[in-house]
Structure formats: C-alpha cells, structure tokens
Coordinates of C-alpha atoms in Angstrom, one line a residue:
M1 CA -0.1 0.1 -0.1
N2 CA 1.6 3.2 -0.8
N3 CA 1.5 6.9 0.9
N4 CA -1.5 7.6 -1.3
Q5 CA -3.7 5.2 -0.4
V6 CA -2.9 5.5 3.2
V7 CA -3.6 8.9 3.3
V8 CA -6.9 8.4 1.7
S9 CA -7.7 5.8 3.8
D10 CA -6.7 7.8 6.8
V11 CA -8.9 10.9 5.6
S12 CA -12.3 8.4 5.3
S13 CA -11.7 6.9 8.2
A14 CA -11.4 10.3 9.9
I15 CA -14.6 11.6 8.4
V16 CA -16.7 8.9 9.2
T17 CA -15.7 9.1 12.6
A18 CA -16.5 12.7 12.9
A19 CA -19.8 11.9 11.3
K20 CA -20.7 9.5 13.7
G21 CA -19.5 11.6 16.7
F22 CA -21.7 14.2 15.5
A23 CA -24.8 12.4 14.8
K24 CA -24.6 11.0 18.4
R25 CA -23.9 15.0 19.8
H26 CA -27.0 16.5 17.4
K27 CA -29.6 13.7 17.3
V28 CA -32.3 15.8 16.5
I29 CA -30.4 17.1 13.2
T30 CA -29.9 13.7 12.3
F31 CA -33.2 12.4 12.7
S32 CA -34.3 15.8 10.7
Y33 CA -31.8 14.7 7.9
I34 CA -32.6 10.9 7.8
Y35 CA -36.5 11.9 8.1
G36 CA -35.9 14.4 5.3
M37 CA -34.4 12.4 3.1
S38 CA -37.1 9.4 3.5
I39 CA -39.8 12.4 2.3
L40 CA -37.7 13.5 -0.6
C41 CA -37.6 9.9 -1.9
A42 CA -41.1 9.4 -1.1
I43 CA -42.2 12.4 -3.3
M44 CA -39.8 11.0 -5.9
L45 CA -41.9 7.6 -5.8
I46 CA -45.0 8.6 -5.1
G47 CA -45.3 11.9 -7.0
S48 CA -46.2 15.6 -6.0
G49 CA -49.6 14.9 -3.8
T50 CA -52.9 13.5 -4.6
K51 CA -55.2 13.9 -7.5
L52 CA -58.3 16.0 -7.4
T53 CA -61.5 14.3 -7.8
F54 CA -63.7 15.6 -10.1
D55 CA -66.1 17.4 -7.8
Q56 CA -62.8 18.6 -6.0
Q57 CA -61.4 20.0 -9.6
R58 CA -65.0 21.5 -10.3
Q59 CA -65.4 23.2 -6.9
Y60 CA -62.2 24.2 -6.7
N61 CA -61.8 26.2 -10.5
Q62 CA -65.7 27.7 -9.2
I63 CA -64.3 29.3 -6.6
M64 CA -60.8 30.3 -7.9
N65 CA -62.9 31.7 -11.1
S66 CA -65.0 34.1 -8.5
I67 CA -62.2 36.2 -7.9
D68 CA -62.6 39.6 -9.4
L69 CA -58.6 39.7 -10.5
Q70 CA -59.6 43.1 -12.7
A71 CA -60.9 44.7 -9.5
E72 CA -57.9 44.2 -7.8
Y73 CA -55.6 45.0 -10.8
T74 CA -57.6 48.7 -11.2
A75 CA -57.6 48.8 -7.2
A76 CA -53.8 48.6 -7.7
S77 CA -53.2 51.0 -10.7
K78 CA -55.6 53.5 -8.7
Y79 CA -53.2 53.4 -5.7
H80 CA -50.0 53.7 -7.4
T81 CA -51.2 56.9 -9.4
S82 CA -52.4 58.4 -5.8
Y83 CA -48.7 57.5 -4.4
A84 CA -47.3 59.1 -7.4
N85 CA -49.3 62.3 -7.0
Y86 CA -48.4 62.1 -3.3
Y87 CA -44.7 61.9 -4.0
Q88 CA -44.8 64.4 -6.5
S89 CA -46.3 66.9 -4.1
K90 CA -44.7 66.4 -0.7
G91 CA -41.6 68.1 0.1
W92 CA -38.2 66.7 1.5
F93 CA -39.2 67.2 5.1
S94 CA -42.7 68.9 5.0
C95 CA -46.1 68.3 3.7
D96 CA -48.4 71.1 3.1
A97 CA -51.9 71.2 2.7
H98 CA -51.8 70.5 -1.0
C99 CA -49.5 67.3 0.0
Q100 CA -52.2 66.4 2.8
H101 CA -55.3 66.2 0.6
Y102 CA -53.1 64.0 -2.0
K103 CA -51.7 61.8 0.9
S104 CA -55.3 61.4 2.2
I105 CA -56.5 59.9 -1.5
M106 CA -53.2 57.8 -1.4
D107 CA -54.5 56.3 1.8
R108 CA -58.0 55.5 0.8
R109 CA -56.9 54.2 -2.3
K110 CA -54.4 51.9 0.0
S111 CA -57.4 50.8 2.1
E112 CA -59.8 49.9 -1.0
W113 CA -56.9 47.6 -2.3
D114 CA -56.4 46.1 1.0
E115 CA -60.0 45.0 1.3
I116 CA -60.2 43.6 -2.6
K117 CA -57.1 41.5 -2.0
A118 CA -58.0 40.0 1.7
E119 CA -61.2 39.4 -0.2
G120 CA -59.4 37.5 -3.3
N121 CA -57.3 35.9 -0.3
A122 CA -60.1 34.6 1.6
R123 CA -61.5 32.9 -1.6
M124 CA -58.4 31.7 -2.8
S125 CA -58.1 30.2 0.4
D126 CA -61.2 28.6 0.4
A127 CA -60.4 26.9 -2.9
K128 CA -57.2 25.9 -1.2
S129 CA -59.3 24.1 1.8
V130 CA -61.4 22.2 -0.9
A131 CA -58.4 21.1 -2.7
G132 CA -56.4 19.9 0.8
L133 CA -53.1 20.3 2.0
F134 CA -51.7 16.9 0.8
S135 CA -53.2 17.6 -2.7
E136 CA -51.1 17.8 -5.7
V137 CA -52.2 21.7 -5.5
G138 CA -50.9 22.1 -1.9
V139 CA -47.6 20.1 -2.3
T140 CA -47.0 21.7 -5.9
E141 CA -46.8 25.4 -4.2
V142 CA -44.4 24.2 -1.6
K143 CA -42.5 23.2 -4.0
D144 CA -42.4 26.1 -6.2
S145 CA -41.8 28.3 -3.3
F146 CA -38.8 26.2 -2.4
W147 CA -37.5 26.3 -5.7
D148 CA -38.2 29.9 -5.8
Y149 CA -36.1 30.6 -2.8
F150 CA -33.3 27.9 -3.9
N151 CA -33.0 29.5 -7.1
S152 CA -32.7 32.5 -5.8
G153 CA -30.2 31.5 -3.0
K154 CA -27.9 29.9 -5.9
Q155 CA -27.9 33.3 -7.8
F156 CA -26.7 35.2 -4.9
A157 CA -24.0 32.9 -4.2
K158 CA -23.0 33.4 -7.9
R159 CA -23.2 36.9 -7.8
Q160 CA -21.0 37.3 -4.5
S161 CA -18.3 34.9 -6.5
W162 CA -18.2 36.8 -9.2
W163 CA -17.2 39.9 -7.3
D164 CA -15.2 38.1 -5.0
A165 CA -13.4 36.7 -7.9
L166 CA -12.7 40.1 -9.2
F167 CA -11.5 42.3 -6.2
M168 CA -9.4 39.3 -4.8
G169 CA -7.8 38.7 -8.4
M170 CA -6.5 42.5 -7.9
R171 CA -5.6 41.8 -4.5
S172 CA -3.5 38.7 -5.7
M173 CA -1.7 41.0 -8.5
S174 CA -1.1 43.6 -5.9
R175 CA 0.6 40.9 -3.7
D176 CA 2.1 38.8 -6.0
E177 CA 0.4 35.5 -5.2
S178 CA 0.7 32.6 -7.3
F179 CA -2.2 31.0 -9.2
I180 CA -2.2 27.9 -6.9
E181 CA -2.9 30.4 -4.1
Y182 CA -5.6 32.5 -5.7
G183 CA -7.3 29.2 -7.2
L184 CA -7.5 27.8 -3.0
K185 CA -8.7 31.6 -1.7
M186 CA -11.4 31.5 -4.3
L187 CA -12.5 28.1 -3.9
M188 CA -12.9 28.6 -0.2
Q189 CA -14.7 31.9 -1.0
V190 CA -17.3 30.2 -3.4
L191 CA -18.0 27.6 -0.7
I192 CA -18.8 30.1 1.8
N193 CA -21.0 31.8 -0.8
F194 CA -22.9 29.1 -1.6
S195 CA -23.5 28.1 2.1
M196 CA -24.6 31.5 3.4
G197 CA -26.7 31.8 0.0
L198 CA -28.8 28.6 0.6
I199 CA -28.6 28.2 4.3
M200 CA -30.5 32.1 4.0
A201 CA -33.1 30.6 1.3
L202 CA -33.8 27.7 3.6
V203 CA -34.5 30.0 6.7
I204 CA -36.6 32.1 4.4
F205 CA -38.7 29.5 2.9
I206 CA -39.5 28.0 6.6
F207 CA -40.3 31.1 7.9
G208 CA -43.0 31.4 4.9
L209 CA -44.0 27.8 4.9
W210 CA -46.5 28.7 7.7
G211 CA -48.2 31.1 5.9
I212 CA -48.9 28.6 2.7
I213 CA -50.0 26.1 5.2
S214 CA -52.3 28.3 6.9
S215 CA -54.0 29.2 4.0
Y216 CA -55.2 25.7 3.1
Q217 CA -57.3 25.6 6.7
A218 CA -56.0 22.4 7.6
N219 CA -56.4 21.3 10.8
P220 CA -53.4 21.9 14.0
L221 CA -52.0 18.1 13.7
T222 CA -52.2 18.2 9.7
A223 CA -50.9 21.5 9.3
L224 CA -48.0 20.4 12.0
F225 CA -47.1 17.1 10.5
F226 CA -47.0 18.9 6.9
F227 CA -44.9 21.9 8.3
V228 CA -42.4 19.3 10.2
S229 CA -42.3 16.9 7.2
A230 CA -41.7 19.9 4.2
A231 CA -39.1 21.6 6.6
S232 CA -37.4 18.1 6.9
A233 CA -37.3 17.7 3.2
A234 CA -35.9 20.9 2.8
F235 CA -33.5 20.9 5.2
A236 CA -32.1 17.4 4.0
F237 CA -32.2 18.8 0.2
V238 CA -29.8 21.9 1.0
S239 CA -27.4 19.9 3.3
T240 CA -27.1 17.3 0.8
Y241 CA -26.2 20.0 -2.3
L242 CA -24.0 21.5 0.3
F243 CA -22.4 17.8 1.0
A244 CA -21.9 17.6 -2.4
I245 CA -20.4 20.8 -3.3
Y246 CA -17.7 20.1 -0.5
G247 CA -17.4 16.6 -1.9
A248 CA -16.3 17.8 -5.4
A249 CA -14.1 20.6 -4.1
A250 CA -12.0 18.3 -2.3
G251 CA -11.9 16.1 -4.7
G252 CA -10.7 18.2 -7.2
V253 CA -7.9 19.7 -4.5
V254 CA -6.8 16.1 -3.9
G255 CA -6.5 15.5 -7.8
V256 CA -4.6 18.7 -8.0
V257 CA -2.3 17.8 -5.5
K258 CA -1.8 14.2 -6.9
M259 CA -1.1 15.8 -10.5
A260 CA 1.5 18.3 -9.0
E261 CA 3.0 15.4 -7.4
S262 CA 3.3 13.3 -10.3
N263 CA 4.4 16.4 -12.4
M264 CA 7.3 16.5 -9.5
R265 CA 8.2 13.0 -9.8
I266 CA 8.5 13.1 -13.4
E267 CA 10.9 16.3 -13.0
A268 CA 12.7 14.3 -10.1
A269 CA 13.2 11.3 -12.6
R270 CA 14.5 13.4 -15.5
G271 CA 16.8 15.5 -13.3
G272 CA 18.5 12.2 -12.1
G273 CA 21.3 12.6 -9.2
G274 CA 19.9 10.3 -7.0
A275 CA 16.7 12.7 -6.5
R276 CA 13.5 11.3 -4.9
V277 CA 10.0 12.4 -3.9
R278 CA 8.9 12.5 -0.2
N279 CA 5.6 13.7 1.0
G280 CA 5.3 15.9 -2.2
Y281 CA 8.7 17.5 -1.9
V282 CA 11.9 16.6 -4.3
E283 CA 14.7 15.5 -2.4
R284 CA 18.2 14.8 -4.3
N285 CA 21.3 13.1 -3.2
R286 CA 23.9 15.6 -1.9
N287 CA 26.7 13.1 -1.1
R288 CA 28.0 13.8 -4.8
P289 CA 31.7 13.9 -5.7
H290 CA 33.2 17.4 -5.1
Y291 CA 34.1 17.4 -8.8
Q292 CA 30.2 16.9 -10.2

C-alpha cells in the first residue's frame, strides 16, 4: 500500500468517525436529515400530492374563477397613481395642505386595494381548503416556493462569487500571489458564498412555509405534520447539495495535489542525481563528489 492510499484511508476513517460523533451529539439534526431524505424519496416515488377528484376540481375552479382579478388590478393602478401624485407634491421634510390632500387620497386608495386583496385571498383560501393540503395543489405550491428561494440563494452565491473573483484577483496581483494560492482562496470563498446563500434561502422558506400551510385551513395536527415534513425535506435537500459541493471541491483539490506530485516525480526522474520524492517534495542526493 503506497502513501496516497494510506492518506486516503486515514482521511476516510476520520470523516466516518467525525460523522458518527456528530450524529451522536446532535440527534435532532440527524433525525431531521434522515426523515427529510425519506420524505424526498417518497415524493420521487409517489409523486407530488394526491390528484383532485372531479368534484374537487370543479368546486376548486368555481371558487377560483369567482375572484375578481380585474377589480384588484384597477385598485392597484389607482393606488400607484395616487402615490405618484403624493410623492410629487410632498417636500423633503414637510407636507403642506396640498400634499395632505393627495396623502388622504392615497390612504383611501390603499385601504380599498387592501380590502379587495383580502377578499381575493379569502376566496383563494376557500378554494385551497377544497383541494386539501396534501393534494397536488398544496404540494406543488410548497415545492414552487422552495425552488424559488433555492434558485435565489444560488443566484446570490454566483453574483457574490463573481465580485469576489474580481476583487480577490486584483489583490492577488498586487501581492504577487501564485495562481494556486488565488485558486484555493477563491474556492473557499465560493463555498462560503453558496453556504450563506442556500442556508439563508432555507431559513426564509421555512419562515414563509407556515403562511402557505395556514391558507389551506387544515386542522392543527395535519398542518404541524406537513410543516415538519416539508421543513425536514428542505433541510435534507440543502444539506445534501452542500455536501456534494464540498465533496466535489475536496476531490478537485486532491486531484490537483496528486497531479502536482506526479509532475514533481517526473521532473525528479529526469533530473537524475539520486533525486526522489517524499511527501510531495523533491529531495536530491547531496552525497556527490566535489567535482560533479
């Protein structure tokens, strides 16, 4: 067994030992991850919620079609117009009688718009209660919400990584850092950005999840079970995604190190003179005659 195999075996054993220790110390997190993975597997095998029956579909469509979208659009347009008039009439730190007149109109338009939105949301909630929380309507809405936040977290990480690559590249040029040093720093920064973006997306999704569940008017036990299941599944997916990124990054670093070590061995073999490679460094035989 060579040195590389020994190192890989030691690293694997350390990872397994650390994982076991973490699982024993944090049983709630471990259970949430395992339960979330089982939920994800069930969704992949069974599908996205139960299908609506013919009567449920008819009643659901009937209630949804009763929502007056045109009235809500008109109320929103009136509010934005009144807000523009108020904004143009007010000063930097004052609002005279002319401004107060437009402000009262804006407040009235805002109240009308809120009433229409509240009525529409109530009817939509009634339609959702007909479909049910575990129906394809409810599961699809929760999935769409998760994917929206998840993609937003990835976009945040990508944008932040582009800016970090620009500024870190400028700093590396000023400090005369090698390309390998810059690459390792950039890799660490990318991992930090993705961790921040996806964890932030997960937290925001979980905070907004209860609002979606409440709109289906389910009984408290069903709502609590759905909340725990959806939150655990989201946590398991984000954790697995981050683990995959970390694993790919570690594999890339190990591959670069092995490639560099192979190149050093080749150069050592070409150089001759009793050169050898030990732990990634070239050591040459210094016991040579003085005339060589």
